[in-house]
mmCIF file of C-alpha atoms in Angstrom:
data_model
loop_
_atom_site.group_PDB
_atom_site.id
_atom_site.type_symbol
_atom_site.label_atom_id
_atom_site.label_comp_id
_atom_site.label_asym_id
_atom_site.label_seq_id
_atom_site.Cartn_x
_atom_site.Cartn_y
_atom_site.Cartn_z
ATOM 1 C CA MET A 682 4.281 14.197 -6.355
ATOM 2 C CA VAL A 683 2.664 15.289 -3.017
ATOM 3 C CA HIS A 684 4.853 17.306 0.323
ATOM 4 C CA VAL A 685 4.682 15.550 3.599
ATOM 5 C CA PRO A 686 5.595 17.330 6.376
ATOM 6 C CA ARG A 687 7.888 15.675 8.022
ATOM 7 C CA THR A 688 6.963 15.192 11.817
ATOM 8 C CA GLN A 689 4.078 12.202 9.570
ATOM 9 C CA VAL A 690 4.260 8.960 10.285
ATOM 10 C CA ILE A 691 3.970 6.977 6.421
ATOM 11 C CA VAL A 692 2.743 3.676 6.539
ATOM 12 C CA ASP A 693 4.539 1.196 4.677
ATOM 13 C CA PRO A 694 1.389 -0.934 3.081
ATOM 14 C CA LEU A 695 3.798 -3.464 1.976
ATOM 15 C CA ALA A 696 5.452 -3.975 5.156
ATOM 16 C CA SER A 697 2.797 -7.055 6.227
ATOM 17 C CA LEU A 698 3.992 -9.263 3.175
ATOM 18 C CA PRO A 699 6.174 -12.058 3.072
ATOM 19 C CA ASP A 700 9.432 -10.803 1.082
ATOM 20 C CA ASP A 701 9.009 -12.920 -2.054
ATOM 21 C CA GLU A 702 4.959 -10.889 -2.285
ATOM 22 C CA ARG A 703 6.657 -7.358 -1.889
ATOM 23 C CA GLU A 704 9.081 -7.839 -4.669
ATOM 24 C CA ARG A 705 6.637 -9.467 -7.150
ATOM 25 C CA LEU A 706 3.842 -5.714 -6.169
ATOM 26 C CA VAL A 707 6.916 -3.759 -6.607
ATOM 27 C CA ARG A 708 8.502 -5.470 -9.954
ATOM 28 C CA SER A 709 4.643 -4.631 -11.477
ATOM 29 C CA GLU A 710 2.737 -1.250 -11.558
ATOM 30 C CA VAL A 711 -0.901 -2.625 -12.285
ATOM 31 C CA ARG A 712 -0.260 -5.857 -9.883
ATOM 32 C CA LEU A 713 1.126 -2.968 -6.963
ATOM 33 C CA ILE A 714 -1.749 -0.495 -8.042
ATOM 34 C CA LYS A 715 -4.601 -3.198 -7.280
ATOM 35 C CA PHE A 716 -2.940 -4.466 -5.158
ATOM 36 C CA LEU A 717 -3.446 -0.673 -2.835
ATOM 37 C CA GLU A 718 -6.803 -0.618 -5.030
ATOM 38 C CA ARG A 719 -7.851 -3.374 -3.013
ATOM 39 C CA GLN A 720 -6.398 -2.131 1.157
ATOM 40 C CA ALA A 721 -8.130 1.188 0.246
ATOM 41 C CA ARG A 722 -10.823 -1.233 0.057
ATOM 42 C CA ASP A 723 -11.008 -3.355 2.863
ATOM 43 C CA VAL A 724 -10.558 -0.073 5.453
ATOM 44 C CA THR A 725 -13.528 1.566 4.130
ATOM 45 C CA SER A 726 -15.712 -1.423 4.048
ATOM 46 C CA ILE A 727 -14.197 -1.538 7.507
ATOM 47 C CA ASP A 728 -15.928 2.133 8.406
ATOM 48 C CA ARG A 729 -18.951 1.740 7.756
#
């Protein structure tokens, strides 16, 4: 767990997904972690 100030807005990385895909990821910790890792890689590759 981490402290996040109340004034900081946290972006939901799953918000743009269709409901069924979002539910599938939420039900599987492994799939969720893999999805988030891919998202992080995509963001860092854009920054380069």
